[in-house]
Amino acid sequence: MAIRAGIEARVIPQDALLGLGTVKVPRKDRLVLTRHDLYRIIKASEHYLYGLVIRLLVVTGARLGEILGLTWDRVDFAKNTITIDRTVDVLSRCRKDDTKTPNSRRTVILDAETMTKLSEWKKKSHDKVVFMQNRELVFKSPAGKPLHYGRVHKMFKAILKKAELPDMRIHDIRHAVVTLLLAEGVPAVTVASLVGHNVATTNAVYAEKIKISQGLNFVSESQKE
């Protein structure tokens, strides 16, 4: 699994995910999410055509625009990684050849199950007729364009309902995974590297040594209970 790979590689502390419990997402309504809640989101997403978008948001902590801007040439099935270095404006659907900030460019190791689903999605996508100039997008509309935010938003609301979770924003997934890792002692500089944040501390020097970030292990067998 994704973050387990990081632990084995000694990039992330071995006890980083032990005893993950309830944490609070920084919102006025003080939304509470648990690690198991994120697993429920993943499982519920499997019932929807573009549910893999939501799964990737959970296991990477990425921004929605980064996942919608993901292209197949940035998916490495041999190394089980995706490289995030492009994005899509979620409102205008304009593709950008760069991320929000320089720190947002990163490579993330994914768990085997997520990579398998990406492989299955690639075969399914390439079986469809699309405009060649957009063929490389991992997620695209039937017309071959980047997915419309409204479509993803509507699907996410349905996923929350199926998972029996309270209403929240798509971006709250990102806040949740970051908060969970920080609450369990994963160094801030490591978390910043995982999700493409900037950490203005002396520890940021260490971030330069992290060549490949580790994904988030919210899909492990332990989450099924």
mmCIF file of C-alpha atoms in Angstrom:
data_model
loop_
_atom_site.group_PDB
_atom_site.id
_atom_site.type_symbol
_atom_site.label_atom_id
_atom_site.label_comp_id
_atom_site.label_asym_id
_atom_site.label_seq_id
_atom_site.Cartn_x
_atom_site.Cartn_y
_atom_site.Cartn_z
ATOM 1 C CA MET A 1 0.000 0.000 0.000
ATOM 2 C CA ALA A 2 1.074 3.551 -0.638
ATOM 3 C CA ILE A 3 2.190 5.078 2.631
ATOM 4 C CA ARG A 4 3.366 1.678 3.842
ATOM 5 C CA ALA A 5 5.905 1.852 1.014
ATOM 6 C CA GLY A 6 7.104 5.123 2.469
ATOM 7 C CA ILE A 7 7.496 3.569 5.903
ATOM 8 C CA GLU A 8 9.470 0.657 4.474
ATOM 9 C CA ALA A 9 11.670 3.112 2.596
ATOM 10 C CA ARG A 10 12.265 4.931 5.915
ATOM 11 C CA VAL A 11 10.966 8.176 4.436
ATOM 12 C CA ILE A 12 8.041 8.228 6.855
ATOM 13 C CA PRO A 13 8.219 7.168 10.546
ATOM 14 C CA GLN A 14 7.090 3.572 11.188
ATOM 15 C CA ASP A 15 4.509 4.711 13.718
ATOM 16 C CA ALA A 16 3.152 7.479 11.490
ATOM 17 C CA LEU A 17 -0.218 5.838 10.975
ATOM 18 C CA LEU A 18 -0.673 4.050 14.285
ATOM 19 C CA GLY A 19 -3.801 4.936 16.191
ATOM 20 C CA LEU A 20 -5.230 7.345 13.652
ATOM 21 C CA GLY A 21 -8.453 8.617 15.120
ATOM 22 C CA THR A 22 -10.791 11.536 14.749
ATOM 23 C CA VAL A 23 -9.263 14.833 13.671
ATOM 24 C CA LYS A 24 -10.769 18.189 12.867
ATOM 25 C CA VAL A 25 -10.677 19.832 9.478
ATOM 26 C CA PRO A 26 -10.039 23.594 9.712
ATOM 27 C CA ARG A 27 -13.517 24.895 8.847
ATOM 28 C CA LYS A 28 -15.977 27.077 10.685
ATOM 29 C CA ASP A 29 -18.395 24.195 11.111
ATOM 30 C CA ARG A 30 -15.527 22.084 12.503
ATOM 31 C CA LEU A 31 -16.175 19.143 10.213
ATOM 32 C CA VAL A 32 -14.813 15.919 11.684
ATOM 33 C CA LEU A 33 -13.389 13.160 9.483
ATOM 34 C CA THR A 34 -11.694 9.911 10.439
ATOM 35 C CA ARG A 35 -9.404 7.644 8.520
ATOM 36 C CA HIS A 36 -12.294 5.199 8.173
ATOM 37 C CA ASP A 37 -14.460 7.970 6.698
ATOM 38 C CA LEU A 38 -11.929 8.375 3.907
ATOM 39 C CA TYR A 39 -12.007 4.649 3.256
ATOM 40 C CA ARG A 40 -15.799 4.822 3.024
ATOM 41 C CA ILE A 41 -15.470 7.594 0.436
ATOM 42 C CA ILE A 42 -13.120 5.407 -1.600
ATOM 43 C CA LYS A 43 -15.464 2.420 -1.508
ATOM 44 C CA ALA A 44 -18.528 4.502 -2.375
ATOM 45 C CA SER A 45 -16.685 6.097 -5.295
ATOM 46 C CA GLU A 46 -16.326 2.703 -6.979
ATOM 47 C CA HIS A 47 -19.996 2.843 -7.973
ATOM 48 C CA TYR A 48 -19.522 5.886 -10.229
ATOM 49 C CA LEU A 49 -18.042 6.274 -13.714
ATOM 50 C CA TYR A 50 -15.479 8.865 -12.689
ATOM 51 C CA GLY A 51 -15.108 7.624 -9.123
ATOM 52 C CA LEU A 52 -11.401 7.048 -9.682
ATOM 53 C CA VAL A 53 -10.978 10.833 -9.587
ATOM 54 C CA ILE A 54 -12.164 10.850 -5.976
ATOM 55 C CA ARG A 55 -10.052 7.834 -5.069
ATOM 56 C CA LEU A 56 -6.942 9.612 -6.340
ATOM 57 C CA LEU A 57 -7.818 12.713 -4.336
ATOM 58 C CA VAL A 58 -7.895 10.591 -1.182
ATOM 59 C CA VAL A 59 -4.725 8.570 -1.752
ATOM 60 C CA THR A 60 -2.636 11.545 -2.901
ATOM 61 C CA GLY A 61 -4.108 14.545 -1.073
ATOM 62 C CA ALA A 62 -3.909 16.358 -4.422
ATOM 63 C CA ARG A 63 -5.952 19.306 -5.617
ATOM 64 C CA LEU A 64 -8.862 18.509 -7.946
ATOM 65 C CA GLY A 65 -7.317 20.510 -10.785
ATOM 66 C CA GLU A 66 -4.127 18.450 -10.489
ATOM 67 C CA ILE A 67 -5.993 15.168 -10.872
ATOM 68 C CA LEU A 68 -8.116 16.476 -13.742
ATOM 69 C CA GLY A 69 -4.915 17.656 -15.438
ATOM 70 C CA LEU A 70 -3.183 14.277 -15.088
ATOM 71 C CA THR A 71 -2.043 12.792 -18.404
ATOM 72 C CA TRP A 72 -1.112 9.216 -19.249
ATOM 73 C CA ASP A 73 2.502 10.104 -19.937
ATOM 74 C CA ARG A 74 2.718 11.057 -16.257
ATOM 75 C CA VAL A 75 1.524 7.636 -15.089
ATOM 76 C CA ASP A 76 4.371 5.129 -14.640
ATOM 77 C CA PHE A 77 2.979 1.618 -14.284
ATOM 78 C CA ALA A 78 6.465 0.131 -13.889
ATOM 79 C CA LYS A 79 7.245 2.274 -10.842
ATOM 80 C CA ASN A 80 3.646 2.600 -9.565
ATOM 81 C CA THR A 81 3.830 6.382 -9.623
ATOM 82 C CA ILE A 82 2.060 9.415 -10.988
ATOM 83 C CA THR A 83 3.803 12.716 -11.579
ATOM 84 C CA ILE A 84 1.827 15.863 -10.850
ATOM 85 C CA ASP A 85 3.186 18.764 -12.869
ATOM 86 C CA ARG A 86 0.126 20.004 -14.768
ATOM 87 C CA THR A 87 -3.298 21.200 -13.787
ATOM 88 C CA VAL A 88 -6.711 22.211 -15.088
ATOM 89 C CA ASP A 89 -8.674 25.291 -14.082
ATOM 90 C CA VAL A 90 -11.727 23.541 -12.641
ATOM 91 C CA LEU A 91 -14.103 26.326 -13.691
ATOM 92 C CA SER A 92 -12.878 27.246 -17.169
ATOM 93 C CA ARG A 93 -11.551 23.747 -17.962
ATOM 94 C CA CYS A 94 -8.415 25.353 -19.382
ATOM 95 C CA ARG A 95 -5.378 23.098 -19.249
ATOM 96 C CA LYS A 96 -2.145 24.485 -17.830
ATOM 97 C CA ASP A 97 1.331 23.086 -18.371
ATOM 98 C CA ASP A 98 2.297 23.803 -14.792
ATOM 99 C CA THR A 99 0.969 23.432 -11.274
ATOM 100 C CA LYS A 100 -0.227 26.089 -8.854
ATOM 101 C CA THR A 101 3.271 26.647 -7.440
ATOM 102 C CA PRO A 102 6.769 25.221 -8.075
ATOM 103 C CA ASN A 103 6.425 23.222 -4.850
ATOM 104 C CA SER A 104 3.338 21.544 -6.276
ATOM 105 C CA ARG A 105 5.363 19.576 -8.816
ATOM 106 C CA ARG A 106 5.903 16.119 -7.383
ATOM 107 C CA THR A 107 5.887 12.366 -7.984
ATOM 108 C CA VAL A 108 3.704 10.165 -5.798
ATOM 109 C CA ILE A 109 3.960 6.408 -5.246
ATOM 110 C CA LEU A 110 0.540 4.745 -5.329
ATOM 111 C CA ASP A 111 -0.731 1.495 -3.852
ATOM 112 C CA ALA A 112 -1.090 -1.553 -6.107
ATOM 113 C CA GLU A 113 -4.893 -1.511 -6.043
ATOM 114 C CA THR A 114 -5.080 2.077 -7.242
ATOM 115 C CA MET A 115 -2.565 1.367 -10.009
ATOM 116 C CA THR A 116 -4.644 -1.619 -11.129
ATOM 117 C CA LYS A 117 -7.718 0.580 -11.337
ATOM 118 C CA LEU A 118 -5.754 3.126 -13.366
ATOM 119 C CA SER A 119 -4.674 0.378 -15.748
ATOM 120 C CA GLU A 120 -8.268 -0.792 -16.172
ATOM 121 C CA TRP A 121 -9.405 2.795 -16.696
ATOM 122 C CA LYS A 122 -6.743 3.353 -19.364
ATOM 123 C CA LYS A 123 -7.928 0.363 -21.371
ATOM 124 C CA LYS A 124 -11.542 1.455 -21.055
ATOM 125 C CA SER A 125 -10.700 5.039 -22.048
ATOM 126 C CA HIS A 126 -8.681 4.044 -25.089
ATOM 127 C CA ASP A 127 -11.543 1.883 -26.318
ATOM 128 C CA LYS A 128 -13.568 5.064 -26.791
ATOM 129 C CA VAL A 129 -13.372 7.515 -29.682
ATOM 130 C CA VAL A 130 -11.953 10.851 -28.492
ATOM 131 C CA PHE A 131 -10.337 13.890 -30.011
ATOM 132 C CA MET A 132 -6.681 13.071 -30.547
ATOM 133 C CA GLN A 133 -5.405 16.345 -29.124
ATOM 134 C CA ASN A 134 -6.908 15.416 -25.755
ATOM 135 C CA ARG A 135 -6.371 11.677 -25.884
ATOM 136 C CA GLU A 136 -3.616 11.795 -23.307
ATOM 137 C CA LEU A 137 -5.858 13.075 -20.501
ATOM 138 C CA VAL A 138 -6.555 10.408 -17.885
ATOM 139 C CA PHE A 139 -10.000 11.845 -17.172
ATOM 140 C CA LYS A 140 -11.983 13.520 -19.930
ATOM 141 C CA SER A 141 -15.532 14.204 -20.997
ATOM 142 C CA PRO A 142 -17.177 12.208 -23.824
ATOM 143 C CA ALA A 143 -16.072 15.061 -26.111
ATOM 144 C CA GLY A 144 -12.451 14.579 -25.072
ATOM 145 C CA LYS A 145 -12.210 17.736 -22.966
ATOM 146 C CA PRO A 146 -11.241 18.011 -19.271
ATOM 147 C CA LEU A 147 -14.063 16.982 -16.964
ATOM 148 C CA HIS A 148 -16.433 19.763 -15.960
ATOM 149 C CA TYR A 149 -16.271 20.689 -12.272
ATOM 150 C CA GLY A 150 -20.057 20.510 -12.031
ATOM 151 C CA ARG A 151 -20.025 16.876 -13.060
ATOM 152 C CA VAL A 152 -17.395 15.946 -10.485
ATOM 153 C CA HIS A 153 -19.140 18.019 -7.811
ATOM 154 C CA LYS A 154 -22.482 16.305 -8.438
ATOM 155 C CA MET A 155 -20.835 12.882 -8.308
ATOM 156 C CA PHE A 156 -19.025 13.730 -5.077
ATOM 157 C CA LYS A 157 -22.282 14.726 -3.396
ATOM 158 C CA ALA A 158 -23.788 11.387 -4.440
ATOM 159 C CA ILE A 159 -20.733 9.555 -3.094
ATOM 160 C CA LEU A 160 -21.060 11.293 0.273
ATOM 161 C CA LYS A 161 -24.702 10.287 0.444
ATOM 162 C CA LYS A 162 -23.894 6.675 -0.415
ATOM 163 C CA ALA A 163 -21.108 6.656 2.185
ATOM 164 C CA GLU A 164 -23.535 8.170 4.730
ATOM 165 C CA LEU A 165 -21.222 11.091 5.413
ATOM 166 C CA PRO A 166 -22.104 14.764 5.987
ATOM 167 C CA ASP A 167 -21.922 17.340 3.221
ATOM 168 C CA MET A 168 -18.467 18.767 2.549
ATOM 169 C CA ARG A 169 -16.377 20.359 -0.181
ATOM 170 C CA ILE A 170 -14.186 18.300 -2.493
ATOM 171 C CA HIS A 171 -11.198 20.271 -1.183
ATOM 172 C CA ASP A 172 -11.992 19.039 2.333
ATOM 173 C CA ILE A 173 -10.511 15.687 1.327
ATOM 174 C CA ARG A 174 -7.140 17.385 0.939
ATOM 175 C CA HIS A 175 -7.480 19.078 4.322
ATOM 176 C CA ALA A 176 -8.466 15.787 5.927
ATOM 177 C CA VAL A 177 -5.506 13.729 4.745
ATOM 178 C CA VAL A 178 -3.034 16.489 5.613
ATOM 179 C CA THR A 179 -4.512 16.918 9.082
ATOM 180 C CA LEU A 180 -4.492 13.172 9.730
ATOM 181 C CA LEU A 181 -0.815 12.843 8.864
ATOM 182 C CA LEU A 182 0.227 15.884 10.884
ATOM 183 C CA ALA A 183 -1.812 14.693 13.868
ATOM 184 C CA GLU A 184 0.108 11.419 13.881
ATOM 185 C CA GLY A 185 3.556 12.937 13.828
ATOM 186 C CA VAL A 186 4.535 12.862 10.171
ATOM 187 C CA PRO A 187 6.971 15.808 9.835
ATOM 188 C CA ALA A 188 5.417 18.910 8.310
ATOM 189 C CA VAL A 189 8.130 19.031 5.675
ATOM 190 C CA THR A 190 7.272 15.479 4.587
ATOM 191 C CA VAL A 191 3.568 16.241 4.425
ATOM 192 C CA ALA A 192 4.344 19.344 2.389
ATOM 193 C CA SER A 193 6.251 17.200 -0.077
ATOM 194 C CA LEU A 194 3.368 14.733 -0.275
ATOM 195 C CA VAL A 195 0.709 17.257 -1.217
ATOM 196 C CA GLY A 196 2.697 20.010 -2.898
ATOM 197 C CA HIS A 197 2.721 22.609 -0.149
ATOM 198 C CA ASN A 198 5.493 25.010 0.822
ATOM 199 C CA VAL A 199 6.943 24.831 4.334
ATOM 200 C CA ALA A 200 9.022 27.885 5.249
ATOM 201 C CA THR A 201 11.126 26.249 7.954
ATOM 202 C CA THR A 202 14.732 25.123 8.287
ATOM 203 C CA ASN A 203 13.479 21.571 7.921
ATOM 204 C CA ALA A 204 12.519 22.446 4.356
ATOM 205 C CA VAL A 205 16.130 21.676 3.427
ATOM 206 C CA TYR A 206 15.317 18.012 4.018
ATOM 207 C CA ALA A 207 12.426 18.167 1.551
ATOM 208 C CA GLU A 208 14.914 18.496 -1.285
ATOM 209 C CA LYS A 209 16.186 15.012 -0.443
ATOM 210 C CA ILE A 210 12.756 13.465 -0.915
ATOM 211 C CA LYS A 211 12.901 12.578 -4.577
ATOM 212 C CA ILE A 212 9.652 10.614 -4.637
ATOM 213 C CA SER A 213 6.773 11.340 -2.291
ATOM 214 C CA GLN A 214 4.640 8.600 -0.816
ATOM 215 C CA GLY A 215 0.893 8.301 -1.339
ATOM 216 C CA LEU A 216 -1.587 8.058 1.489
ATOM 217 C CA ASN A 217 -2.529 4.640 2.861
ATOM 218 C CA PHE A 218 -6.268 5.088 3.259
ATOM 219 C CA VAL A 219 -7.032 2.008 1.168
ATOM 220 C CA SER A 220 -5.383 -0.619 3.369
ATOM 221 C CA GLU A 221 -7.081 -3.733 4.667
ATOM 222 C CA SER A 222 -7.054 -2.261 8.184
ATOM 223 C CA GLN A 223 -9.574 0.366 7.120
ATOM 224 C CA LYS A 224 -12.268 -2.158 6.310
ATOM 225 C CA GLU A 225 -13.298 -2.716 9.893
#
